[in-house]
Coordinates of C-alpha atoms in Angstrom, one line a residue:
Chain A
M752 CA 0.0 0.0 0.0
D753 CA 2.9 2.4 0.7
Q754 CA 5.5 1.3 -1.8
S755 CA 4.2 3.2 -4.8
E756 CA 3.6 6.4 -2.9
I757 CA 6.0 9.3 -3.1
S758 CA 5.9 10.7 0.3
Q759 CA 7.6 13.3 2.4
P760 CA 7.8 13.4 6.2
V761 CA 5.4 15.9 7.7
T762 CA 7.2 18.3 10.1
D763 CA 4.5 20.9 10.4
D764 CA 3.5 20.8 14.1
V765 CA 0.0 22.1 13.5
V766 CA -0.7 19.2 11.0
L767 CA 0.9 16.7 13.4
R768 CA -1.2 17.8 16.3
R769 CA -4.4 17.8 14.2
I770 CA -3.7 14.2 13.2
E771 CA -2.8 13.1 16.7
R772 CA -6.1 14.7 17.8
L773 CA -8.0 12.8 15.1
Q774 CA -6.6 9.5 16.3
L775 CA -7.4 10.3 19.9
N776 CA -10.9 11.3 19.1
Y777 CA -11.3 8.2 17.0
I778 CA -10.3 5.8 19.8
S779 CA -12.4 7.7 22.2
S780 CA -15.5 7.1 20.0
I781 CA -14.9 3.3 20.6
D782 CA -13.5 3.4 24.2
E783 CA -15.9 6.0 25.6
G784 CA -18.6 6.0 22.9
P785 CA -21.1 6.7 21.7
L786 CA -20.3 4.2 18.9
D787 CA -22.7 6.1 16.6
N788 CA -19.9 8.7 16.2
W789 CA -17.4 6.1 15.0
P790 CA -18.5 5.9 11.3
H791 CA -18.2 9.7 10.9
F792 CA -14.5 9.7 11.2
F793 CA -14.4 8.3 7.7
T794 CA -15.0 9.7 4.2
D795 CA -18.2 8.5 2.4
K796 CA -16.2 6.0 0.3
C797 CA -13.5 4.6 2.4
L798 CA -11.7 1.4 3.3
Y799 CA -11.7 0.1 6.9
T800 CA -10.1 -3.4 7.3
V801 CA -8.9 -5.4 10.3
V802 CA -6.4 -7.9 8.9
S803 CA -4.1 -10.3 10.7
R804 CA -0.4 -9.9 10.1
D805 CA -0.5 -13.6 9.1
N806 CA -2.9 -12.9 6.3
F807 CA -1.3 -9.6 5.3
D808 CA 2.2 -11.2 5.0
R809 CA 0.6 -13.9 2.8
G810 CA -0.9 -11.2 0.5
M811 CA -4.4 -12.2 1.6
E812 CA -6.9 -9.4 2.1
L813 CA -9.3 -11.3 4.3
G814 CA -10.2 -9.3 7.3
V815 CA -12.2 -9.9 10.4
M816 CA -14.0 -6.8 9.4
R817 CA -14.0 -5.0 6.0
F818 CA -16.1 -2.0 5.3
E819 CA -16.0 0.2 2.2
S820 CA -18.5 3.0 2.9
V821 CA -19.8 5.0 5.8
G822 CA -23.1 3.1 5.3
M823 CA -21.4 -0.2 6.0
L824 CA -19.7 1.3 9.1
I825 CA -23.1 2.5 10.3
D826 CA -24.4 -1.1 9.8
R827 CA -21.6 -2.4 12.0
A828 CA -22.2 0.3 14.7
T829 CA -26.0 -0.4 14.7
A830 CA -25.7 -4.2 14.6
T831 CA -23.1 -4.2 17.5
Q832 CA -25.5 -2.1 19.6
H833 CA -28.8 -3.8 18.7
A834 CA -28.3 -7.1 16.9
A835 CA -25.6 -8.9 18.8
V836 CA -25.3 -10.9 22.0
F837 CA -22.1 -10.5 24.1
A838 CA -20.9 -10.0 27.5
P839 CA -20.4 -6.3 28.3
R840 CA -16.8 -5.1 28.2
I841 CA -14.6 -2.1 28.4
I842 CA -12.2 -1.5 25.5
R843 CA -9.1 0.6 25.9
H844 CA -6.8 1.6 23.1
L845 CA -3.2 2.8 23.9
L846 CA -1.6 4.5 20.9
G847 CA 2.1 5.0 20.3
P848 CA 3.6 8.0 18.6
T849 CA 2.5 8.6 15.0
L850 CA 4.6 8.8 11.9
V851 CA 3.1 11.0 9.3
D852 CA 4.0 11.4 5.6
D853 CA 2.5 13.6 3.0
T854 CA 1.7 11.5 -0.1
G855 CA 0.1 14.2 -2.1
E856 CA -3.1 12.2 -2.0
G857 CA -3.3 12.6 1.7
Y858 CA -1.5 12.0 4.9
R859 CA -0.2 8.5 5.5
S860 CA -0.3 8.0 9.2
R861 CA 1.2 5.0 11.1
C862 CA 1.1 4.2 14.7
N863 CA 1.3 1.2 17.0
V864 CA -1.7 0.4 19.1
A865 CA -2.3 -2.0 22.0
I866 CA -6.0 -2.8 22.7
Y867 CA -7.0 -4.1 26.1
Q868 CA -10.3 -5.5 27.1
T869 CA -11.9 -5.6 30.6
S870 CA -14.6 -8.1 31.5
P871 CA -17.7 -7.5 33.6
D872 CA -15.8 -9.3 36.5
G873 CA -13.0 -6.7 36.2
D874 CA -10.2 -8.7 34.6
T875 CA -8.2 -6.9 32.0
M876 CA -6.4 -8.7 29.2
L877 CA -4.6 -7.8 26.1
L878 CA -6.9 -8.2 23.1
M879 CA -4.2 -7.5 20.5
T880 CA -1.3 -5.4 19.4
A881 CA -1.6 -3.9 16.0
I882 CA -0.5 -1.1 13.7
Y883 CA -2.8 1.5 12.3
N884 CA -1.9 2.3 8.7
D885 CA -4.1 5.1 7.7
L886 CA -4.7 7.5 4.8
I887 CA -6.1 10.8 6.1
V888 CA -7.6 13.5 3.9
E889 CA -9.1 16.9 4.6
Q890 CA -12.8 17.3 3.7
D891 CA -14.5 20.6 4.3
G892 CA -11.8 21.6 6.7
V893 CA -12.1 18.3 8.7
L894 CA -9.6 15.5 8.7
K895 CA -11.1 12.1 7.9
F896 CA -9.9 8.6 7.3
K897 CA -10.0 7.6 3.7
E898 CA -8.3 4.3 4.6
K899 CA -7.8 2.7 8.0
R900 CA -6.0 -0.6 8.0
V901 CA -5.7 -2.3 11.4
I902 CA -3.0 -4.9 10.9
Y903 CA -2.9 -7.0 14.0
D904 CA -0.2 -9.3 15.3
T905 CA -2.3 -11.3 17.7
H906 CA -3.8 -13.7 15.2
R907 CA -4.9 -16.1 17.9
I908 CA -7.7 -13.9 19.0
P909 CA -8.9 -14.4 22.6
D910 CA -12.7 -15.2 22.2
S911 CA -14.3 -12.7 19.9
I912 CA -13.9 -9.2 18.6
V913 CA -17.1 -7.2 19.4
Y914 CA -16.3 -3.6 18.9
P915 CA -14.4 -2.0 16.0
L916 CA -10.7 -1.4 16.6
Chain B
M186 CA -14.2 -36.4 40.1
D187 CA -10.8 -35.3 41.3
G188 CA -8.9 -37.4 38.9
T189 CA -7.0 -39.4 41.5
Q190 CA -9.4 -42.2 41.8
S191 CA -11.1 -42.3 38.5
S192 CA -11.8 -45.5 36.7
N193 CA -13.6 -46.6 33.6
N194 CA -16.5 -47.7 35.7
S195 CA -17.1 -44.3 37.2
E196 CA -17.0 -42.7 33.8
T197 CA -19.5 -45.0 32.2
D198 CA -21.8 -44.5 35.2
I199 CA -22.0 -40.7 34.6
W200 CA -24.7 -41.2 31.9
S201 CA -28.0 -41.5 33.6
E202 CA -29.8 -43.3 30.8
A203 CA -29.3 -45.3 27.6
G204 CA -30.0 -42.4 25.3
T205 CA -28.5 -39.0 24.9
T206 CA -31.1 -36.6 26.1
R207 CA -29.0 -35.9 29.2
V208 CA -25.3 -35.0 28.7
P209 CA -23.5 -35.1 32.0
F210 CA -21.6 -31.8 32.6
Q211 CA -18.5 -33.9 33.6
V212 CA -17.8 -34.5 29.9
Y213 CA -17.0 -30.8 29.4
Q214 CA -14.6 -30.4 32.3
D215 CA -13.1 -33.7 33.6
A216 CA -9.4 -34.0 32.9
E217 CA -9.5 -37.8 32.8
I218 CA -12.4 -38.0 30.4
Y219 CA -10.6 -35.4 28.3
A220 CA -7.4 -37.5 28.2
Q221 CA -9.4 -40.5 27.1
E222 CA -11.1 -38.4 24.3
L223 CA -7.6 -37.6 22.9
E224 CA -6.6 -41.3 22.9
K225 CA -9.8 -42.9 21.8
I226 CA -11.2 -40.3 19.4
F227 CA -8.4 -38.1 18.0
Y228 CA -5.5 -40.6 18.2
G229 CA -7.9 -43.5 17.5
S230 CA -9.8 -44.6 14.4
S231 CA -11.0 -41.2 13.2
W232 CA -10.2 -39.2 10.1
N233 CA -9.0 -35.7 11.1
Y234 CA -9.0 -32.7 8.9
V235 CA -5.4 -31.4 8.3
G236 CA -5.8 -28.8 5.5
L237 CA -6.4 -28.1 1.9
E238 CA -4.1 -29.4 -0.9
C239 CA -3.9 -25.9 -2.3
E240 CA -2.1 -24.8 0.8
V241 CA 0.9 -26.9 -0.1
P242 CA 1.2 -26.6 -3.9
N243 CA 5.0 -27.2 -4.3
S244 CA 7.4 -30.0 -3.3
G245 CA 8.6 -29.4 0.2
D246 CA 5.7 -27.1 1.2
F247 CA 4.4 -27.9 4.6
R248 CA 1.5 -26.7 6.8
R249 CA 1.6 -27.2 10.5
N250 CA -1.6 -28.3 12.2
F251 CA -3.0 -30.2 15.2
I252 CA -4.8 -33.5 15.7
G253 CA -6.0 -33.4 19.2
E254 CA -3.0 -31.9 21.0
R255 CA -0.4 -33.5 18.8
E256 CA 1.2 -31.4 16.2
V257 CA 1.4 -32.7 12.6
L258 CA 2.8 -31.5 9.4
M259 CA 1.0 -31.8 6.1
I260 CA 3.7 -32.0 3.4
R261 CA 3.8 -32.1 -0.4
K262 CA 6.4 -34.6 -1.5
G263 CA 8.6 -34.6 -4.5
D264 CA 6.3 -37.0 -6.4
G265 CA 3.3 -34.7 -5.8
A266 CA 1.7 -37.0 -3.2
L267 CA 1.1 -35.8 0.4
S268 CA 2.5 -37.0 3.7
V269 CA 1.4 -36.2 7.2
V270 CA 3.9 -36.8 10.0
E271 CA 4.1 -35.8 13.6
N272 CA 6.0 -32.6 14.2
R273 CA 8.3 -34.1 16.8
C274 CA 11.8 -35.3 16.4
A275 CA 12.4 -39.0 17.0
H276 CA 15.6 -38.2 18.8
R277 CA 14.7 -36.0 21.8
G278 CA 11.2 -35.0 21.0
A279 CA 11.9 -31.4 19.8
Q280 CA 9.4 -29.6 17.7
L281 CA 10.7 -29.7 14.1
C282 CA 8.9 -26.8 12.4
Q283 CA 7.8 -23.7 14.2
T284 CA 6.1 -21.6 11.5
L285 CA 2.5 -22.2 10.5
S286 CA 3.7 -23.0 7.0
G287 CA 6.8 -22.9 4.9
N288 CA 9.0 -25.0 2.6
A289 CA 11.2 -27.7 4.0
G290 CA 13.1 -28.2 0.7
S291 CA 13.9 -31.9 0.2
A292 CA 14.3 -32.9 3.8
I293 CA 13.0 -32.2 7.3
M294 CA 15.8 -31.3 9.7
C295 CA 15.4 -30.9 13.5
P296 CA 16.9 -27.5 14.5
Y297 CA 18.2 -29.0 17.8
H298 CA 20.7 -31.7 16.7
Q299 CA 20.1 -31.7 12.9
W300 CA 18.6 -35.2 12.7
T301 CA 17.3 -35.3 9.2
Y302 CA 14.3 -37.0 7.7
T303 CA 12.8 -37.5 4.2
L304 CA 9.5 -35.8 3.5
D305 CA 7.9 -39.1 4.4
G306 CA 9.5 -39.0 7.8
E307 CA 12.2 -41.7 7.3
L308 CA 15.4 -40.9 9.3
T309 CA 18.3 -40.4 6.9
G310 CA 21.1 -39.1 9.0
M311 CA 22.5 -36.9 11.7
P312 CA 25.8 -35.1 12.4
F313 CA 28.6 -37.2 14.0
K314 CA 26.7 -40.4 13.4
R315 CA 30.1 -42.3 13.7
G316 CA 31.6 -39.9 16.3
I317 CA 35.0 -38.3 15.9
N318 CA 38.0 -40.5 15.2
G319 CA 36.0 -43.6 16.1
K320 CA 34.9 -42.1 19.4
G321 CA 31.3 -41.4 20.3
G322 CA 28.4 -41.3 17.9
L323 CA 25.8 -44.0 17.5
N324 CA 26.4 -47.7 17.8
P325 CA 26.7 -49.3 14.3
D326 CA 23.7 -51.5 15.1
F327 CA 21.4 -48.4 15.6
D328 CA 18.3 -49.1 13.5
M329 CA 17.7 -46.0 11.4
K330 CA 14.5 -47.5 10.0
A331 CA 12.9 -47.8 13.5
H332 CA 13.5 -44.2 14.3
G333 CA 11.5 -42.3 11.8
L334 CA 8.8 -39.7 12.5
V335 CA 5.4 -40.9 13.3
A336 CA 3.7 -41.1 9.9
L337 CA -0.1 -40.9 9.6
R338 CA -2.4 -42.4 7.1
V339 CA -3.4 -39.8 4.6
E340 CA -6.3 -39.4 2.2
S341 CA -7.7 -36.4 0.3
L342 CA -11.1 -35.9 -1.2
N343 CA -11.4 -33.2 -3.9
G344 CA -8.6 -31.2 -2.4
V345 CA -9.4 -31.6 1.3
V346 CA -6.8 -33.6 3.3
F347 CA -7.5 -35.9 6.2
A348 CA -5.2 -38.0 8.3
S349 CA -5.5 -40.8 10.8
F350 CA -3.1 -42.2 13.4
D351 CA -4.8 -45.5 12.8
H352 CA -3.4 -47.2 9.7
D353 CA -6.2 -49.8 9.7
V354 CA -9.1 -47.2 9.7
P355 CA -11.7 -47.7 6.9
T356 CA -11.2 -45.5 3.9
L357 CA -12.2 -41.8 4.2
K358 CA -15.3 -42.4 2.0
E359 CA -16.4 -45.3 4.1
Y360 CA -15.8 -43.3 7.2
L361 CA -18.0 -40.4 5.9
G362 CA -20.6 -42.6 4.3
P363 CA -22.4 -42.0 0.9
D364 CA -24.8 -39.3 2.3
M365 CA -22.0 -37.2 3.8
V366 CA -19.8 -37.6 0.7
K367 CA -22.7 -36.3 -1.4
Y368 CA -23.0 -33.1 0.7
F369 CA -19.2 -32.8 1.0
T370 CA -18.8 -32.9 -2.7
R371 CA -21.6 -30.4 -3.2
I372 CA -19.1 -27.8 -2.0
F373 CA -15.8 -29.5 -2.8
N374 CA -17.0 -30.4 -6.3
G375 CA -13.5 -30.8 -7.8
R376 CA -13.0 -27.1 -8.9
G377 CA -9.6 -25.9 -7.9
L378 CA -9.5 -24.3 -4.5
R379 CA -7.8 -21.1 -3.2
V380 CA -7.4 -19.9 0.3
V381 CA -8.9 -16.5 0.9
G382 CA -7.5 -16.1 4.3
Y383 CA -7.3 -17.4 7.9
E384 CA -8.7 -16.5 11.2
R385 CA -7.9 -18.1 14.6
Q386 CA -9.6 -17.6 17.9
V387 CA -9.2 -19.3 21.3
I388 CA -12.6 -19.9 22.9
D389 CA -12.6 -20.9 26.6
C390 CA -15.0 -23.8 26.4
N391 CA -14.8 -27.5 25.8
W392 CA -14.3 -28.5 22.2
K393 CA -17.5 -30.5 22.1
L394 CA -19.6 -27.4 22.8
Q395 CA -18.3 -25.9 19.6
M396 CA -19.3 -29.0 17.7
E397 CA -22.7 -29.0 19.4
N398 CA -23.3 -25.4 18.4
L399 CA -23.0 -26.2 14.7
K400 CA -25.4 -29.1 15.2
D401 CA -27.9 -26.9 16.9
P402 CA -30.2 -25.1 14.4
Y403 CA -32.5 -24.2 17.3
H404 CA -30.1 -21.6 18.7
A405 CA -29.4 -20.1 15.3
G406 CA -33.0 -18.8 15.0
I407 CA -32.9 -17.3 18.5
L408 CA -29.4 -16.2 19.4
H409 CA -28.4 -14.7 16.1
L410 CA -30.4 -11.5 16.0
F411 CA -28.5 -10.4 12.9
L412 CA -29.6 -13.4 10.9
I413 CA -33.2 -13.2 12.1
S414 CA -33.4 -9.4 11.5
F415 CA -32.5 -9.9 7.8
G416 CA -34.2 -13.1 7.0
L417 CA -30.9 -15.0 6.5
F418 CA -32.0 -17.6 8.9
R419 CA -35.3 -18.2 10.5
L420 CA -36.6 -21.4 12.1
D421 CA -39.6 -21.5 9.6
Q422 CA -37.4 -21.6 6.5
E423 CA -37.4 -24.6 4.1
S424 CA -34.7 -26.7 5.6
K425 CA -33.1 -30.1 6.2
C426 CA -31.3 -31.6 9.2
L427 CA -29.5 -34.8 8.2
V428 CA -27.8 -37.3 10.5
D429 CA -25.7 -40.0 8.9
D430 CA -26.0 -43.7 9.8
S431 CA -23.0 -43.5 12.2
K432 CA -24.9 -40.6 13.9
G433 CA -21.6 -38.7 14.3
H434 CA -21.8 -36.6 11.1
S435 CA -24.5 -34.2 10.1
V436 CA -25.6 -31.5 7.7
L437 CA -28.0 -28.7 8.1
M438 CA -29.2 -26.7 5.2
T439 CA -31.7 -23.9 4.6
N440 CA -33.0 -21.9 1.7
K441 CA -33.0 -18.2 2.1
G442 CA -36.2 -16.7 3.4
T443 CA -37.3 -13.2 2.5
E444 CA -37.1 -10.0 4.6
E445 CA -40.9 -9.8 4.3
G446 CA -42.6 -11.1 7.4
K447 CA -39.4 -10.6 9.4
E448 CA -41.6 -9.2 12.2
D449 CA -42.9 -12.7 12.7
T450 CA -40.0 -14.0 14.8
G451 CA -41.8 -16.8 16.6
G452 CA -41.5 -15.0 19.9
V453 CA -37.8 -14.2 19.6
K454 CA -37.1 -10.7 20.9
I455 CA -35.5 -8.3 18.5
A456 CA -34.0 -5.2 19.9
A457 CA -34.1 -3.1 16.7
P458 CA -36.9 -4.3 14.3
D459 CA -36.5 -1.1 12.2
F460 CA -32.8 -1.7 11.6
A461 CA -32.2 -1.6 7.9
L462 CA -29.0 -2.7 6.3
T463 CA -27.0 -0.4 4.0
D464 CA -24.9 -3.1 2.5
H465 CA -27.2 -5.5 0.8
D466 CA -24.4 -7.5 -0.8
L467 CA -23.9 -8.9 2.7
I468 CA -27.1 -10.9 2.5
Q469 CA -27.6 -11.4 -1.2
P470 CA -25.7 -14.5 -2.3
R471 CA -24.9 -15.5 -5.8
L472 CA -26.2 -19.1 -5.9
E473 CA -23.2 -21.2 -7.0
F474 CA -23.9 -24.8 -6.2
G475 CA -26.8 -25.5 -8.5
D476 CA -29.6 -25.3 -5.9
N477 CA -31.4 -22.7 -3.7
T478 CA -29.5 -23.5 -0.5
T479 CA -27.9 -20.4 1.0
L480 CA -26.7 -21.9 4.2
S481 CA -25.2 -25.3 4.7
I482 CA -23.2 -26.5 7.7
Q483 CA -21.7 -29.9 7.6
T484 CA -20.0 -31.3 10.7
L485 CA -17.8 -34.3 10.4
F486 CA -16.8 -36.3 13.5
P487 CA -14.8 -35.5 15.4
S488 CA -13.9 -31.9 14.8
I489 CA -14.3 -30.2 11.4
I490 CA -17.1 -28.0 10.2
I491 CA -17.6 -27.0 6.6
Q492 CA -19.6 -23.8 6.2
A493 CA -21.2 -22.2 3.2
Q494 CA -23.2 -19.1 4.3
C495 CA -24.1 -17.1 1.3
N496 CA -20.8 -17.0 -0.6
T497 CA -18.5 -17.1 2.4
L498 CA -17.0 -20.6 2.4
A499 CA -14.8 -21.9 5.2
T500 CA -13.6 -24.9 7.0
R501 CA -13.7 -24.4 10.8
Q502 CA -11.3 -26.8 12.6
V503 CA -11.9 -27.3 16.3
I504 CA -8.6 -28.0 18.2
P505 CA -9.0 -29.1 21.8
K506 CA -6.8 -27.3 24.3
G507 CA -7.5 -29.0 27.6
P508 CA -11.0 -29.7 28.9
G509 CA -12.0 -26.0 29.2
S510 CA -10.7 -24.5 26.0
H511 CA -10.3 -24.9 22.3
E512 CA -8.9 -23.1 19.3
L513 CA -11.1 -22.5 16.3
V514 CA -9.2 -22.2 13.0
W515 CA -11.1 -20.7 10.1
T516 CA -9.8 -21.4 6.6
F517 CA -11.8 -19.2 4.3
F518 CA -11.6 -20.5 0.8
G519 CA -12.9 -19.9 -2.7
F520 CA -12.3 -21.3 -6.1
K521 CA -9.4 -20.7 -8.4
D522 CA -11.8 -19.6 -11.2
D523 CA -13.7 -17.1 -9.1
D524 CA -14.4 -13.9 -11.1
D525 CA -13.6 -10.5 -9.5
E526 CA -17.1 -9.9 -8.4
M527 CA -17.1 -13.2 -6.6
K528 CA -13.7 -12.5 -5.0
N529 CA -15.1 -9.2 -3.6
L530 CA -18.3 -10.9 -2.4
R531 CA -16.3 -13.5 -0.5
L532 CA -14.2 -10.8 1.2
R533 CA -17.3 -8.7 2.1
Q534 CA -19.5 -11.6 3.2
A535 CA -16.7 -12.7 5.5
N536 CA -18.1 -9.9 7.7
L537 CA -20.7 -12.4 8.7
M538 CA -18.3 -15.0 10.0
G539 CA -15.1 -15.4 12.0
S540 CA -14.0 -13.9 15.4
A541 CA -15.8 -10.5 14.7
G542 CA -18.5 -11.9 12.5
Y543 CA -22.0 -10.5 12.6
V544 CA -23.2 -14.0 13.3
T545 CA -20.4 -15.9 14.9
L546 CA -19.3 -13.4 17.5
D547 CA -22.5 -14.4 19.3
D548 CA -21.5 -18.0 19.2
A549 CA -18.1 -17.5 20.8
E550 CA -19.7 -15.4 23.6
A551 CA -22.5 -17.9 24.3
L552 CA -20.1 -20.8 24.3
E553 CA -18.0 -19.2 27.0
F554 CA -21.2 -18.5 28.9
S555 CA -21.9 -22.3 28.8
Q556 CA -18.5 -23.3 30.1
V557 CA -18.7 -20.8 33.0
G558 CA -22.2 -21.9 33.8
L559 CA -21.6 -25.6 33.9
S560 CA -18.2 -25.4 35.7
G561 CA -19.9 -25.0 39.1
S562 CA -22.1 -28.1 38.6
S563 CA -22.4 -31.1 40.8
A564 CA -22.1 -34.7 39.8
G565 CA -25.4 -35.8 38.3
D566 CA -26.1 -32.4 36.7
A567 CA -26.6 -32.7 33.0
A568 CA -27.6 -30.8 29.9
V569 CA -31.2 -31.4 28.7
L570 CA -31.5 -32.2 25.1
E571 CA -35.2 -32.8 24.4
I572 CA -36.0 -30.2 21.7
G573 CA -37.5 -32.2 18.8
G574 CA -38.0 -35.3 20.9
T575 CA -35.5 -37.9 22.0
D576 CA -34.3 -39.5 18.8
C577 CA -31.3 -38.9 16.5
E578 CA -33.1 -39.0 13.2
S579 CA -33.0 -36.6 10.2
N580 CA -35.7 -33.9 10.1
D581 CA -37.2 -31.4 7.6
H582 CA -37.4 -28.7 10.3
L583 CA -34.9 -26.8 12.5
V584 CA -36.5 -26.9 15.9
T585 CA -34.5 -29.9 17.0
E586 CA -31.5 -31.1 18.9
S587 CA -31.4 -34.5 17.2
L588 CA -28.0 -33.8 15.6
I589 CA -26.4 -33.2 19.0
R590 CA -28.1 -36.3 20.4
G591 CA -26.6 -38.2 17.4
F592 CA -23.1 -36.9 18.1
Y593 CA -23.3 -38.2 21.7
M594 CA -24.5 -41.7 20.5
K595 CA -21.3 -42.0 18.5
Y596 CA -19.2 -40.4 21.3
R597 CA -20.5 -42.9 23.9
D598 CA -19.8 -45.8 21.7
I599 CA -16.2 -44.8 21.0
M600 CA -15.5 -43.7 24.6
G601 CA -17.0 -46.9 26.0
H602 CA -19.4 -44.9 28.1
G603 CA -22.1 -47.6 28.3
K604 CA -23.9 -48.9 25.3
A605 CA -25.8 -45.9 23.9
G606 CA -29.2 -46.8 22.7
A607 CA -29.1 -50.2 24.5

């Protein structure tokens, strides 16, 4: 996804801070909710995929989730809240520092992420470690994800993945 | 049972009746029963799924897998045939291959002391076999032929590979029986296969609960609100539940219903009846097997499930990990001649399945609820399986647990847990 892009490191602090804020607001929509906000961090046509590193390294696109429009993201947010049965849980994303490059087409943003999950009994476990590899564009003065690829290392998932990542 | 004074007698006594409408909760948590399951079922006279031929196209390609808790390697040999050997060195027991897949070249070599084997598992050599300057090494009478890898019997049916530790087991087709072969070859119809991708999840419940879940159409029309909401699965759909003569294998199939009348849910509570789906591709299959069936789930004893839900096709392998846990490995596949539209459909409809699937995330959750719930049970407590009566016969409806009852008929026979049905 990166190789063909001609990109330059972004050094403008204002841009870097806006992108960092986008990422923090994004994870907050999942960790703190409401989940109804989550789809609106994306452009209308977009690509959101959650792919194991195992599949990714084999050149396989199969993801545990794959959405290509805001509509599909809204489907997921609605289904998770109203058409799924699962034990309640708390999700917590911890983000590492973000590397940002300007590709001309948008900002390529990469950061490590660890996602923890806490059960109703209060036990916290590591759900996965992953990298966000995102393409961010500006639309009407607002930064949005045109692509968000969550490539996760933990390809032996403990139980199930309920919330988006 | 604390495991210190268990005996075969106490295990056979846990079943309160000749039939299988009561499944004692011990079978999901007792360490001794679990150990016997590994020996009698997985390492006994069963055929176990080990992968797809298309995963090992070239000579030397291997894929690592499990049968029970033993690791095996499925290997493509130089002559194009397949071998399956245990992934354990005959010398000191070290694991030979660590990656999930790879290419071994023309020989398998243990990383510890470089003992080397053919792709069939025959021991061919090791460093310092004759020592140094006549000192050390192996005795000249060491029998190389007696120290190969444990080799399994292998058969493949239309690209799907099975192996058995028992070299005297009946052929795979005999083991499956004509009915199961018919439904197996409906999906695996000889077209070249391709792997779309893998998913793996660890679910903390006994492996049999996972198998039961895929033999339980009753839950599917209740638990899976997503399916019910969009008419993908309803208990009133045209359907079949088939149990084979051995009672251990089964198929359940339904033809797609319509979204009309979805408000009639047979008393099942839906939280969001007005929820409309944006992505209709998700629930609109392209029929590809010459019939109107849009969901088929085949379960083959002991531990493989073949799923075709719309156009998302997968094998789901259940790998036991102690009495209270199992790993579920999903191999999503398609056909080599899939067009671009079908390739996209398979990727998008995979949203239904897997560890985050609209449908199957419910399953993983409910299965853990089961294990937690039954783990506090007393001797004599048992699951009640009387939906659809007490028999293990095939049905033309879905409100039945007869497939699960059938599984336990076969299970009891193999485990020596009394004479089921006597």
